[in-house]
Amino acid sequence: MSVTAAKGFRASGVTAGLKPSGRPDVALVINDGPNRDAAAVFTSNRVEAAPVTWSRQVVSDGRVDAVVLNSGGANACTGAQGFADTHRTAEHVGERLQVSAGDVAVCSTGLIGELLPMDTLLAGVDAAAPALSADGGHAAAEAIMTTDTVAKECVVTGEGWTVGGMAKGAGMLAPSLATMLVVITTDVVADAATLHEVLAEATSTTFDRIDSDGCQSTNDTVLLLSSGASGVQVDRRELATAVTGVCADLARRLIGDAEGAAHDIEIEIRSAATVDDALEVARAIARNNLFKCAVFGNDPNWGRVVAAVGTTSAAFEPSQLDVTINGVQVCRGCGVGDDRSGVDLSVRDVHVIVDLHAGAQTATVWTNDLTHDYVHENSAYST
Amino acid sequence: MSVTAAKGFRASGVTAGLKPSGRPDVALVINDGPNRDAAAVFTSNRVEAAPVTWSRQVVSDGRVDAVVLNSGGANACTGAQGFADTHRTAEHVGERLQVSAGDVAVCSTGLIGELLPMDTLLAGVDAAAPALSADGGHAAAEAIMTTDTVAKECVVTGEGWTVGGMAKGAGMLAPSLATMLVVITTDVVADAATLHEVLAEATSTTFDRIDSDGCQSTNDTVLLLSSGASGVQVDRRELATAVTGVCADLARRLIGDAEGAAHDIEIEIRSAATVDDALEVARAIARNNLFKCAVFGNDPNWGRVVAAVGTTSAAFEPSQLDVTINGVQVCRGCGVGDDRSGVDLSVRDVHVIVDLHAGAQTATVWTNDLTHDYVHENSAYST
């Protein structure tokens, strides 16, 4: 049920015809209230898509009544016409749902640099509006998929209240924020400022720490909407834990479904001087193509790990680096450790631990291996 | 002839047995003088291989008498034993060639994290020493190949003087310096300080601007040796031009032979506020896996180019970005430009021009596409 698990929300997903595949491609989510508090985080890419520019403005007053999402086109790098199309989409949704266009967030995903076929999209909105239902969460989650192989949904419940979410994204996953669209809903009573704090905290340790291929999208959007329909006010910390839980689960599903991946890789940096140091080191490893190819080949090539670590400016003494891969400390003191043949990489999950021996901080980044299927999917995407 | 094109140098290459393939794997270069001036640049990776640590010290007094190079093992991340092995190799070469071990530079390339089989290596030195010859340049160039498919050599001549060089490297090519070993020789009369200036200038615009896969090695070394045997003193600028020419040619050969590459990509950034801005933007594109996959698929996916540009902190107004691929301005003002179907990517050479409209500076970085063969070669390297 995902985005319709919390009280006060309806959703729908329909096939408008934006995707050549004929799969569902337009989704609506409406907040029936009584409250319409909202918060969002967006891509930090300076080349941002028209819907990001629009939705940033929509959410700036802390209110969102509805969200329209489409796959089959990113509406990025489409200039003034692209922005006009986003505006027109919001106006159209506003008319159909009897809400102000200025309270309609817009999310788009797909190929960059092409205008959306507006007649097709708006006809999709016309079909999606009457289909809105309290059972429509899954249909909405399906309609935002691009190269995703599965719909991504998650629900966390408290005593009398719920947080639920849906996500799409299967490539271009990189901080800050992956190529992903995420809508999270809750029926707790919470003002926009609280929602913003909670969402920023949640994304900083979840979506911001997945890095499938180092590429950052122009469209990334994470929305958090609150209807207040449960009438329950929860402790800020409790809400933050629930939202973080939903974000962490969805983030893990994004990595688990990344394009062409054969391994999910957890890179844990220990004993760093600062969290920033730990993150810099983790990301350097996560973006090292040679390491990622080695994992694809089930090769515990720790030399490529330490070579990546060596490119960072984090505090550490090179001669003290330790690397453990799936339980085997293959590198000790930057030299040969235990027998690398003992590392089992035939499993999907790979856990790399790098100990910097430089402090007490730690951080973890999730990534994938670099595979033939990744190259195949991304060399054929627009053709 | 490469490193033996300049007067005063002999070289050799032999098969010691370090490589399972049975290809040549040990090379020697000796400077017979009368001068032994030398300069070098090394990897900036903080995890540096034992031979880099050693050779840094050797060259610090501006004198190098001989260079021993081996493929079949990088001697990186091998701790105190690895350094002792490098020292022992230099001692052995010094004895065989009647020079001081402290004037013998050592270069190694191959898998990281394994100790070199010293008996095999030293036997190789014993075979290479009597094979030294003024015709041995090509044999030396062949003995330093790893996944290279061709030996890389270049000669530039002046009036009565010569600069020649050899290089190896076919992956892990990234600034600063690729995974590469380069030896350049000249018979001009030049002191070590001049050689250092000339080499630093030459590498900053050549080897430092090739970036095959964003991965930086632990072993990168570029040596410039001068015998003074021509008796000719040339203008500093003239020497710099010749050395830069050799470096540029060898750099181009490295990119042209990069692992699994199907396209050589020249990324030219125009109208940048500063050269650093131009380089930051060029490298962001050069390291964007999605763009590199698109090029492999002959897909002029300019959206991935602007998305990469948008991740940088360079000065530009996003709405003003222009992108031209192989002569077609596919993106104008960050929007759809000329028809992308007019871009011919069936050729090997790809020329991407990004105009930032932010100043008068320019810079170019060379990279490769990301291909099935790259994944294949790098997932099977150590197995």
mmCIF file of N, CA, C and O in Angstrom, chain A residues 45-47 77 112-114 172 213 215-216 288-290 293-294 296-297 299 302-304 306-307 310-314 316 318 334-336 340 370-372 374-376 378-379 381-382, chain B residues 45-47 77 112-114 172 213 215-216 288-290 293-294 296-297 299 302-304 306-307 310-314 316 318 321 334-336 340 370-372 374-376 378-379 381-382:
data_model
loop_
_atom_site.group_PDB
_atom_site.id
_atom_site.type_symbol
_atom_site.label_atom_id
_atom_site.label_comp_id
_atom_site.label_asym_id
_atom_site.label_seq_id
_atom_site.Cartn_x
_atom_site.Cartn_y
_atom_site.Cartn_z
ATOM 1 N N ASN A 45 22.319 18.757 -7.877
ATOM 2 C CA ASN A 45 22.868 19.024 -9.210
ATOM 3 C C ASN A 45 22.422 20.413 -9.661
ATOM 4 O O ASN A 45 21.248 20.754 -9.580
ATOM 5 N N ARG A 46 23.367 21.218 -10.122
ATOM 6 C CA ARG A 46 23.041 22.584 -10.524
ATOM 7 C C ARG A 46 22.225 22.620 -11.801
ATOM 8 O O ARG A 46 21.556 23.610 -12.097
ATOM 9 N N VAL A 47 22.337 21.546 -12.583
ATOM 10 C CA VAL A 47 21.469 21.428 -13.752
ATOM 11 C C VAL A 47 20.237 20.658 -13.291
ATOM 12 O O VAL A 47 20.209 19.429 -13.300
ATOM 13 N N CYS A 77 16.661 19.691 -18.931
ATOM 14 C CA CYS A 77 17.353 20.314 -20.051
ATOM 15 C C CYS A 77 16.371 20.563 -21.185
ATOM 16 O O CYS A 77 16.650 20.271 -22.358
ATOM 17 N N ILE A 112 16.736 12.483 -20.448
ATOM 18 C CA ILE A 112 16.982 13.915 -20.365
ATOM 19 C C ILE A 112 16.989 14.508 -21.773
ATOM 20 O O ILE A 112 17.390 13.845 -22.725
ATOM 21 N N GLY A 113 16.545 15.767 -21.881
ATOM 22 C CA GLY A 113 16.749 16.489 -23.131
ATOM 23 C C GLY A 113 15.662 16.277 -24.166
ATOM 24 O O GLY A 113 15.882 16.513 -25.347
ATOM 25 N N GLU A 114 14.510 15.833 -23.729
ATOM 26 C CA GLU A 114 13.395 15.687 -24.654
ATOM 27 C C GLU A 114 12.165 16.297 -23.997
ATOM 28 O O GLU A 114 11.928 16.104 -22.797
ATOM 29 N N MET A 172 22.189 5.891 -11.835
ATOM 30 C CA MET A 172 22.491 7.271 -11.469
ATOM 31 C C MET A 172 22.234 7.502 -9.985
ATOM 32 O O MET A 172 21.723 8.543 -9.585
ATOM 33 N N ASP A 213 26.543 4.365 -8.994
ATOM 34 C CA ASP A 213 27.495 4.548 -10.089
ATOM 35 C C ASP A 213 28.140 5.928 -10.113
ATOM 36 O O ASP A 213 28.716 6.329 -11.120
ATOM 37 N N CYS A 215 26.994 8.739 -10.385
ATOM 38 C CA CYS A 215 26.363 9.735 -11.249
ATOM 39 C C CYS A 215 25.160 10.364 -10.552
ATOM 40 O O CYS A 215 24.341 9.668 -9.985
ATOM 41 N N GLN A 216 25.099 11.676 -10.631
ATOM 42 C CA GLN A 216 24.055 12.394 -9.914
ATOM 43 C C GLN A 216 23.022 12.932 -10.896
ATOM 44 O O GLN A 216 23.362 13.553 -11.887
ATOM 45 N N ASN A 288 35.241 3.531 -7.455
ATOM 46 C CA ASN A 288 36.418 3.008 -8.129
ATOM 47 C C ASN A 288 36.024 1.879 -9.079
ATOM 48 O O ASN A 288 35.708 0.768 -8.653
ATOM 49 N N ASN A 289 36.064 2.176 -10.360
ATOM 50 C CA ASN A 289 35.603 1.199 -11.344
ATOM 51 C C ASN A 289 36.395 -0.100 -11.299
ATOM 52 O O ASN A 289 35.847 -1.173 -11.540
ATOM 53 N N LEU A 290 37.682 -0.001 -11.037
ATOM 54 C CA LEU A 290 38.487 -1.219 -11.017
ATOM 55 C C LEU A 290 38.059 -2.129 -9.875
ATOM 56 O O LEU A 290 37.942 -3.351 -10.037
ATOM 57 N N CYS A 293 34.686 -3.648 -10.772
ATOM 58 C CA CYS A 293 34.823 -4.744 -11.736
ATOM 59 C C CYS A 293 35.354 -6.002 -11.056
ATOM 60 O O CYS A 293 34.933 -7.118 -11.362
ATOM 61 N N ALA A 294 36.289 -5.812 -10.138
ATOM 62 C CA ALA A 294 36.864 -6.967 -9.432
ATOM 63 C C ALA A 294 35.774 -7.709 -8.653
ATOM 64 O O ALA A 294 35.723 -8.942 -8.672
ATOM 65 N N PHE A 296 32.642 -7.784 -9.335
ATOM 66 C CA PHE A 296 31.840 -8.506 -10.336
ATOM 67 C C PHE A 296 32.502 -9.837 -10.669
ATOM 68 O O PHE A 296 31.836 -10.858 -10.833
ATOM 69 N N GLY A 297 33.819 -9.835 -10.757
ATOM 70 C CA GLY A 297 34.558 -11.051 -11.071
ATOM 71 C C GLY A 297 34.830 -11.927 -9.857
ATOM 72 O O GLY A 297 35.668 -12.823 -9.912
ATOM 73 N N ASP A 299 36.448 -11.295 -7.278
ATOM 74 C CA ASP A 299 37.877 -11.192 -6.996
ATOM 75 C C ASP A 299 38.083 -10.218 -5.823
ATOM 76 O O ASP A 299 37.833 -9.023 -5.969
ATOM 77 N N TRP A 302 41.947 -6.447 -2.923
ATOM 78 C CA TRP A 302 42.037 -5.399 -1.907
ATOM 79 C C TRP A 302 43.027 -4.310 -2.303
ATOM 80 O O TRP A 302 42.947 -3.187 -1.788
ATOM 81 N N GLY A 303 43.937 -4.610 -3.215
ATOM 82 C CA GLY A 303 44.867 -3.580 -3.676
ATOM 83 C C GLY A 303 44.120 -2.396 -4.286
ATOM 84 O O GLY A 303 44.524 -1.241 -4.131
ATOM 85 N N ARG A 304 43.024 -2.702 -4.969
ATOM 86 C CA ARG A 304 42.241 -1.634 -5.570
ATOM 87 C C ARG A 304 41.503 -0.819 -4.501
ATOM 88 O O ARG A 304 41.206 0.352 -4.711
ATOM 89 N N VAL A 306 42.786 -0.200 -1.348
ATOM 90 C CA VAL A 306 43.748 0.713 -0.727
ATOM 91 C C VAL A 306 44.229 1.775 -1.719
ATOM 92 O O VAL A 306 44.487 2.918 -1.334
ATOM 93 N N ALA A 307 44.289 1.434 -3.002
ATOM 94 C CA ALA A 307 44.648 2.454 -3.998
ATOM 95 C C ALA A 307 43.594 3.557 -4.024
ATOM 96 O O ALA A 307 43.923 4.738 -4.170
ATOM 97 N N GLY A 310 43.952 5.726 -0.944
ATOM 98 C CA GLY A 310 45.125 6.590 -1.060
ATOM 99 C C GLY A 310 44.896 7.869 -1.844
ATOM 100 O O GLY A 310 45.694 8.802 -1.779
ATOM 101 N N THR A 311 43.801 7.931 -2.588
ATOM 102 C CA THR A 311 43.516 9.145 -3.363
ATOM 103 C C THR A 311 42.798 10.204 -2.533
ATOM 104 O O THR A 311 42.589 11.317 -3.012
ATOM 105 N N THR A 312 42.420 9.872 -1.309
ATOM 106 C CA THR A 312 41.636 10.806 -0.492
ATOM 107 C C THR A 312 42.551 11.659 0.381
ATOM 108 O O THR A 312 43.738 11.370 0.538
ATOM 109 N N SER A 313 41.928 12.692 0.950
ATOM 110 C CA SER A 313 42.679 13.548 1.865
ATOM 111 C C SER A 313 42.309 13.268 3.316
ATOM 112 O O SER A 313 42.611 14.055 4.207
ATOM 113 N N ALA A 314 41.653 12.160 3.564
ATOM 114 C CA ALA A 314 41.264 11.803 4.932
ATOM 115 C C ALA A 314 42.499 11.592 5.802
ATOM 116 O O ALA A 314 43.570 11.264 5.297
ATOM 117 N N PHE A 316 44.851 9.584 7.848
ATOM 118 C CA PHE A 316 45.285 8.216 8.131
ATOM 119 C C PHE A 316 46.750 8.087 7.786
ATOM 120 O O PHE A 316 47.290 8.889 7.013
ATOM 121 N N PRO A 318 49.172 5.759 5.816
ATOM 122 C CA PRO A 318 49.023 4.670 4.842
ATOM 123 C C PRO A 318 49.491 3.307 5.354
ATOM 124 O O PRO A 318 48.847 2.299 5.069
ATOM 125 N N CYS A 334 48.492 -2.267 5.558
ATOM 126 C CA CYS A 334 48.767 -1.938 4.150
ATOM 127 C C CYS A 334 49.628 -2.978 3.455
ATOM 128 O O CYS A 334 50.241 -2.720 2.430
ATOM 129 N N GLY A 335 49.680 -4.171 4.048
ATOM 130 C CA GLY A 335 50.427 -5.261 3.428
ATOM 131 C C GLY A 335 49.545 -6.497 3.349
ATOM 132 O O GLY A 335 48.374 -6.474 3.731
ATOM 133 N N VAL A 336 50.120 -7.571 2.872
ATOM 134 C CA VAL A 336 49.362 -8.795 2.672
ATOM 135 C C VAL A 336 48.878 -9.341 4.013
ATOM 136 O O VAL A 336 49.672 -9.503 4.948
ATOM 137 N N ARG A 340 43.654 -14.393 0.592
ATOM 138 C CA ARG A 340 42.480 -13.856 -0.101
ATOM 139 C C ARG A 340 41.602 -14.960 -0.674
ATOM 140 O O ARG A 340 40.434 -14.729 -0.974
ATOM 141 N N LEU A 370 30.318 -3.297 -10.903
ATOM 142 C CA LEU A 370 30.242 -2.800 -12.281
ATOM 143 C C LEU A 370 30.270 -4.013 -13.206
ATOM 144 O O LEU A 370 31.251 -4.758 -13.236
ATOM 145 N N THR A 371 29.192 -4.191 -13.927
ATOM 146 C CA THR A 371 28.978 -5.456 -14.631
ATOM 147 C C THR A 371 28.743 -5.251 -16.124
ATOM 148 O O THR A 371 28.492 -4.141 -16.588
ATOM 149 N N HIS A 372 28.774 -6.343 -16.831
ATOM 150 C CA HIS A 372 28.413 -6.298 -18.255
ATOM 151 C C HIS A 372 26.996 -5.755 -18.429
ATOM 152 O O HIS A 372 26.728 -4.981 -19.348
ATOM 153 N N TYR A 374 25.383 -3.680 -16.556
ATOM 154 C CA TYR A 374 25.343 -2.222 -16.354
ATOM 155 C C TYR A 374 25.737 -1.517 -17.650
ATOM 156 O O TYR A 374 25.073 -0.578 -18.092
ATOM 157 N N VAL A 375 26.815 -1.971 -18.243
ATOM 158 C CA VAL A 375 27.267 -1.357 -19.504
ATOM 159 C C VAL A 375 26.194 -1.526 -20.573
ATOM 160 O O VAL A 375 25.858 -0.591 -21.297
ATOM 161 N N HIS A 376 25.624 -2.715 -20.625
ATOM 162 C CA HIS A 376 24.613 -2.969 -21.649
ATOM 163 C C HIS A 376 23.396 -2.058 -21.470
ATOM 164 O O HIS A 376 22.971 -1.389 -22.414
ATOM 165 N N ASN A 378 23.089 0.744 -19.966
ATOM 166 C CA ASN A 378 23.328 2.173 -20.070
ATOM 167 C C ASN A 378 23.927 2.590 -21.405
ATOM 168 O O ASN A 378 24.065 3.784 -21.674
ATOM 169 N N SER A 379 24.256 1.631 -22.228
ATOM 170 C CA SER A 379 24.690 1.984 -23.577
ATOM 171 C C SER A 379 23.513 1.886 -24.547
ATOM 172 O O SER A 379 23.611 2.302 -25.683
ATOM 173 N N TYR A 381 20.206 2.760 -23.448
ATOM 174 C CA TYR A 381 19.059 3.386 -22.784
ATOM 175 C C TYR A 381 18.216 4.248 -23.719
ATOM 176 O O TYR A 381 16.999 4.192 -23.705
ATOM 177 N N SER A 382 18.860 5.061 -24.533
ATOM 178 C CA SER A 382 18.071 6.005 -25.330
ATOM 179 C C SER A 382 17.809 5.489 -26.736
ATOM 180 O O SER A 382 17.227 6.181 -27.553
ATOM 181 N N ASN B 45 49.162 9.391 -5.253
ATOM 182 C CA ASN B 45 48.438 8.471 -4.374
ATOM 183 C C ASN B 45 49.226 8.303 -3.080
ATOM 184 O O ASN B 45 50.427 8.038 -3.106
ATOM 185 N N ARG B 46 48.535 8.487 -1.951
ATOM 186 C CA ARG B 46 49.232 8.392 -0.659
ATOM 187 C C ARG B 46 49.651 6.969 -0.338
ATOM 188 O O ARG B 46 50.532 6.744 0.498
ATOM 189 N N VAL B 47 48.978 6.019 -0.974
ATOM 190 C CA VAL B 47 49.425 4.629 -0.839
ATOM 191 C C VAL B 47 50.359 4.369 -2.016
ATOM 192 O O VAL B 47 49.944 4.004 -3.096
ATOM 193 N N CYS B 77 51.844 -2.219 -1.571
ATOM 194 C CA CYS B 77 51.152 -2.781 -0.404
ATOM 195 C C CYS B 77 51.837 -4.075 0.021
ATOM 196 O O CYS B 77 51.197 -5.087 0.276
ATOM 197 N N ILE B 112 48.756 -5.601 -7.358
ATOM 198 C CA ILE B 112 49.081 -5.027 -6.052
ATOM 199 C C ILE B 112 48.936 -6.102 -4.984
ATOM 200 O O ILE B 112 48.109 -6.990 -5.097
ATOM 201 N N GLY B 113 49.757 -5.983 -3.942
ATOM 202 C CA GLY B 113 49.526 -6.820 -2.764
ATOM 203 C C GLY B 113 50.165 -8.192 -2.822
ATOM 204 O O GLY B 113 49.773 -9.099 -2.105
ATOM 205 N N GLU B 114 51.151 -8.338 -3.677
ATOM 206 C CA GLU B 114 51.863 -9.610 -3.720
ATOM 207 C C GLU B 114 53.352 -9.315 -3.743
ATOM 208 O O GLU B 114 53.803 -8.404 -4.444
ATOM 209 N N MET B 172 43.665 2.167 -15.170
ATOM 210 C CA MET B 172 43.982 2.986 -14.014
ATOM 211 C C MET B 172 44.666 4.272 -14.445
ATOM 212 O O MET B 172 45.585 4.753 -13.791
ATOM 213 N N ASP B 213 39.881 5.828 -16.565
ATOM 214 C CA ASP B 213 38.818 5.250 -15.736
ATOM 215 C C ASP B 213 38.737 5.865 -14.341
ATOM 216 O O ASP B 213 38.095 5.293 -13.454
ATOM 217 N N CYS B 215 40.725 5.999 -12.042
ATOM 218 C CA CYS B 215 41.428 5.287 -10.966
ATOM 219 C C CYS B 215 42.907 5.649 -10.973
ATOM 220 O O CYS B 215 43.549 5.648 -12.012
ATOM 221 N N GLN B 216 43.415 5.943 -9.796
ATOM 222 C CA GLN B 216 44.788 6.406 -9.689
ATOM 223 C C GLN B 216 45.659 5.313 -9.092
ATOM 224 O O GLN B 216 45.326 4.736 -8.066
ATOM 225 N N ASN B 288 32.172 10.115 -15.708
ATOM 226 C CA ASN B 288 30.751 9.798 -15.621
ATOM 227 C C ASN B 288 30.462 8.484 -16.359
ATOM 228 O O ASN B 288 30.462 8.430 -17.584
ATOM 229 N N ASN B 289 30.215 7.444 -15.581
ATOM 230 C CA ASN B 289 30.027 6.125 -16.186
ATOM 231 C C ASN B 289 28.860 6.081 -17.165
ATOM 232 O O ASN B 289 28.914 5.372 -18.173
ATOM 233 N N LEU B 290 27.809 6.820 -16.854
ATOM 234 C CA LEU B 290 26.646 6.780 -17.748
ATOM 235 C C LEU B 290 26.983 7.380 -19.113
ATOM 236 O O LEU B 290 26.611 6.837 -20.159
ATOM 237 N N CYS B 293 29.244 4.922 -20.952
ATOM 238 C CA CYS B 293 28.480 3.805 -21.520
ATOM 239 C C CYS B 293 27.720 4.258 -22.764
ATOM 240 O O CYS B 293 27.619 3.512 -23.746
ATOM 241 N N ALA B 294 27.166 5.464 -22.715
ATOM 242 C CA ALA B 294 26.417 5.964 -23.867
ATOM 243 C C ALA B 294 27.313 6.048 -25.090
ATOM 244 O O ALA B 294 26.909 5.655 -26.198
ATOM 245 N N PHE B 296 29.940 4.293 -25.698
ATOM 246 C CA PHE B 296 30.146 2.912 -26.149
ATOM 247 C C PHE B 296 28.982 2.468 -27.040
ATOM 248 O O PHE B 296 29.172 1.807 -28.056
ATOM 249 N N GLY B 297 27.775 2.878 -26.668
ATOM 250 C CA GLY B 297 26.588 2.514 -27.455
ATOM 251 C C GLY B 297 26.333 3.452 -28.628
ATOM 252 O O GLY B 297 25.248 3.447 -29.190
ATOM 253 N N ASP B 299 25.760 6.500 -28.650
ATOM 254 C CA ASP B 299 24.581 7.300 -28.311
ATOM 255 C C ASP B 299 25.042 8.684 -27.840
ATOM 256 O O ASP B 299 25.671 8.805 -26.796
ATOM 257 N N TRP B 302 23.680 13.721 -24.655
ATOM 258 C CA TRP B 302 24.230 14.955 -24.083
ATOM 259 C C TRP B 302 23.626 15.266 -22.714
ATOM 260 O O TRP B 302 24.223 16.011 -21.922
ATOM 261 N N GLY B 303 22.479 14.698 -22.409
ATOM 262 C CA GLY B 303 21.891 14.912 -21.083
ATOM 263 C C GLY B 303 22.827 14.440 -19.986
ATOM 264 O O GLY B 303 22.932 15.049 -18.915
ATOM 265 N N ARG B 304 23.536 13.357 -20.275
ATOM 266 C CA ARG B 304 24.479 12.846 -19.275
ATOM 267 C C ARG B 304 25.694 13.764 -19.148
ATOM 268 O O ARG B 304 26.339 13.805 -18.115
ATOM 269 N N VAL B 306 25.566 17.200 -19.501
ATOM 270 C CA VAL B 306 25.187 18.362 -18.689
ATOM 271 C C VAL B 306 24.904 17.951 -17.242
ATOM 272 O O VAL B 306 25.166 18.713 -16.311
ATOM 273 N N ALA B 307 24.392 16.749 -17.044
ATOM 274 C CA ALA B 307 24.184 16.279 -15.666
ATOM 275 C C ALA B 307 25.524 16.189 -14.942
ATOM 276 O O ALA B 307 25.623 16.516 -13.749
ATOM 277 N N GLY B 310 26.766 19.674 -14.114
ATOM 278 C CA GLY B 310 26.000 20.242 -13.004
ATOM 279 C C GLY B 310 26.469 19.823 -11.626
ATOM 280 O O GLY B 310 26.109 20.442 -10.620
ATOM 281 N N THR B 311 27.293 18.778 -11.558
ATOM 282 C CA THR B 311 27.794 18.339 -10.251
ATOM 283 C C THR B 311 29.024 19.126 -9.815
ATOM 284 O O THR B 311 29.500 18.948 -8.700
ATOM 285 N N THR B 312 29.551 19.975 -10.672
ATOM 286 C CA THR B 312 30.787 20.673 -10.345
ATOM 287 C C THR B 312 30.515 22.029 -9.699
ATOM 288 O O THR B 312 29.382 22.518 -9.700
ATOM 289 N N SER B 313 31.580 22.616 -9.179
ATOM 290 C CA SER B 313 31.442 23.940 -8.571
ATOM 291 C C SER B 313 32.031 25.017 -9.475
ATOM 292 O O SER B 313 32.258 26.145 -9.044
ATOM 293 N N ALA B 314 32.287 24.690 -10.716
ATOM 294 C CA ALA B 314 32.843 25.671 -11.661
ATOM 295 C C ALA B 314 31.867 26.826 -11.878
ATOM 296 O O ALA B 314 30.661 26.674 -11.689
ATOM 297 N N PHE B 316 29.537 28.915 -13.873
ATOM 298 C CA PHE B 316 28.734 28.927 -15.095
ATOM 299 C C PHE B 316 27.280 29.104 -14.694
ATOM 300 O O PHE B 316 26.894 28.852 -13.556
ATOM 301 N N PRO B 318 23.774 27.565 -15.396
ATOM 302 C CA PRO B 318 23.272 26.329 -16.013
ATOM 303 C C PRO B 318 22.484 26.567 -17.300
ATOM 304 O O PRO B 318 22.621 25.794 -18.259
ATOM 305 N N LEU B 321 24.585 26.573 -20.816
ATOM 306 C CA LEU B 321 25.497 25.521 -21.278
ATOM 307 C C LEU B 321 25.206 25.088 -22.715
ATOM 308 O O LEU B 321 24.060 24.836 -23.082
ATOM 309 N N CYS B 334 21.420 24.823 -22.557
ATOM 310 C CA CYS B 334 20.949 23.752 -21.668
ATOM 311 C C CYS B 334 19.610 23.170 -22.130
ATOM 312 O O CYS B 334 18.890 22.560 -21.355
ATOM 313 N N GLY B 335 19.284 23.365 -23.376
ATOM 314 C CA GLY B 335 18.067 22.780 -23.922
ATOM 315 C C GLY B 335 18.384 22.037 -25.209
ATOM 316 O O GLY B 335 19.540 21.953 -25.627
ATOM 317 N N VAL B 336 17.363 21.506 -25.832
ATOM 318 C CA VAL B 336 17.546 20.707 -27.034
ATOM 319 C C VAL B 336 18.109 21.566 -28.160
ATOM 320 O O VAL B 336 17.591 22.644 -28.447
ATOM 321 N N ARG B 340 20.132 15.229 -32.614
ATOM 322 C CA ARG B 340 21.212 14.335 -32.182
ATOM 323 C C ARG B 340 21.449 13.200 -33.164
ATOM 324 O O ARG B 340 22.502 12.567 -33.130
ATOM 325 N N LEU B 370 33.240 3.326 -21.674
ATOM 326 C CA LEU B 370 33.148 2.212 -20.721
ATOM 327 C C LEU B 370 32.454 1.064 -21.438
ATOM 328 O O LEU B 370 31.298 1.172 -21.838
ATOM 329 N N THR B 371 33.193 -0.023 -21.566
ATOM 330 C CA THR B 371 32.754 -1.084 -22.482
ATOM 331 C C THR B 371 32.668 -2.439 -21.789
ATOM 332 O O THR B 371 33.174 -2.626 -20.677
ATOM 333 N N HIS B 372 32.047 -3.372 -22.470
ATOM 334 C CA HIS B 372 32.039 -4.751 -21.970
ATOM 335 C C HIS B 372 33.464 -5.260 -21.773
ATOM 336 O O HIS B 372 33.759 -5.936 -20.793
ATOM 337 N N TYR B 374 36.135 -3.580 -21.065
ATOM 338 C CA TYR B 374 36.745 -3.009 -19.854
ATOM 339 C C TYR B 374 36.329 -3.829 -18.633
ATOM 340 O O TYR B 374 37.157 -4.187 -17.793
ATOM 341 N N VAL B 375 35.036 -4.087 -18.533
ATOM 342 C CA VAL B 375 34.537 -4.871 -17.395
ATOM 343 C C VAL B 375 35.175 -6.249 -17.407
ATOM 344 O O VAL B 375 35.641 -6.753 -16.372
ATOM 345 N N HIS B 376 35.230 -6.851 -18.584
ATOM 346 C CA HIS B 376 35.806 -8.195 -18.670
ATOM 347 C C HIS B 376 37.267 -8.211 -18.222
ATOM 348 O O HIS B 376 37.660 -9.008 -17.367
ATOM 349 N N ASN B 378 38.940 -6.191 -16.400
ATOM 350 C CA ASN B 378 39.208 -5.803 -15.026
ATOM 351 C C ASN B 378 38.501 -6.658 -13.987
ATOM 352 O O ASN B 378 38.723 -6.499 -12.789
ATOM 353 N N SER B 379 37.651 -7.548 -14.451
ATOM 354 C CA SER B 379 37.052 -8.484 -13.506
ATOM 355 C C SER B 379 37.824 -9.791 -13.512
ATOM 356 O O SER B 379 37.605 -10.649 -12.689
ATOM 357 N N TYR B 381 41.400 -9.757 -13.962
ATOM 358 C CA TYR B 381 42.818 -9.415 -13.951
ATOM 359 C C TYR B 381 43.671 -10.305 -13.059
ATOM 360 O O TYR B 381 44.740 -10.739 -13.437
ATOM 361 N N SER B 382 43.165 -10.563 -11.840
ATOM 362 C CA SER B 382 44.043 -11.284 -10.910
ATOM 363 C C SER B 382 43.738 -12.771 -10.886
ATOM 364 O O SER B 382 44.311 -13.503 -10.086
#
